[in-house]
Amino acid sequence: GKLDLRAASHEEVLAFAEWISEKVYGFDGLLGEGAVRTEYSRALETLARMAGDLGHLDLAKGYLDRAHQMSTKGADFVAEAVYLCNLGMVVGKMGQLNTAEDYLNRALAICQDDPALGVRMIFARTPMSPEEAEQWNVHQRAQSDDAREDEIVLCNRVYEESKRDPESAFRKGMALKETEGNAHANLGIIAWKLGDTAKADREFRRAFDLHRDIRHLLGMAQDLENYGH
């Protein structure tokens, strides 16, 4: 029969959402494999958040595992970092602190510069138009000093994309910096649970600095709350 979402339990809504996500995954012939993979991963991430909010941490981890597998299959390193960070948070809540640290450190490794590229990525804080991007030479800025007030240093893994689509590269770089901040915040929570308050303070400060750099107010507020503990 029909499901009345207004009267359904949380578990029934979750099951219905998963059914919808599986239907989306079947649209590969219409949307293209890459687009379907992206949308399906987002659906799994939403399901993981719903399951976590309901206290079903094992189920949330299962959804995130599947989303992470999709991101690696599609070579989407930004999504991979996000899902690894989310896995670390969920597994940490399950009490598996060593495993959580491993997930978070793997996320951090993706969020940080690739030394082999030898390029330092400095963006204007607002995305550039194609015309502005043509006048902006990343090679000339590679050896520059600290970014100016209206600029921000982002992960150099977006370098190749910045040559094709600087606005997309900017968004991905910002997502990586937010994820880096989230990973440090969760490492701080783990350190606090283990009684290492000095490390917890360092991680919370680092998370706050990263979130402040991208002006992520919600992240900054959460970092200050964590630091206050």
Coordinates of C-alpha atoms in Angstrom, one line a residue, residues 120 135-145:
R120 CA 50.9 26.5 -4.4
Q135 CA 44.8 36.9 -16.4
W136 CA 45.7 34.8 -13.3
N137 CA 48.8 32.7 -13.7
V138 CA 49.2 30.0 -11.1
H139 CA 52.9 29.4 -12.1
Q140 CA 53.7 33.0 -11.3
R141 CA 52.1 32.7 -7.9
A142 CA 53.6 29.3 -7.1
Q143 CA 56.6 30.9 -5.2
S144 CA 54.7 33.8 -3.7
D145 CA 54.5 34.7 0.0

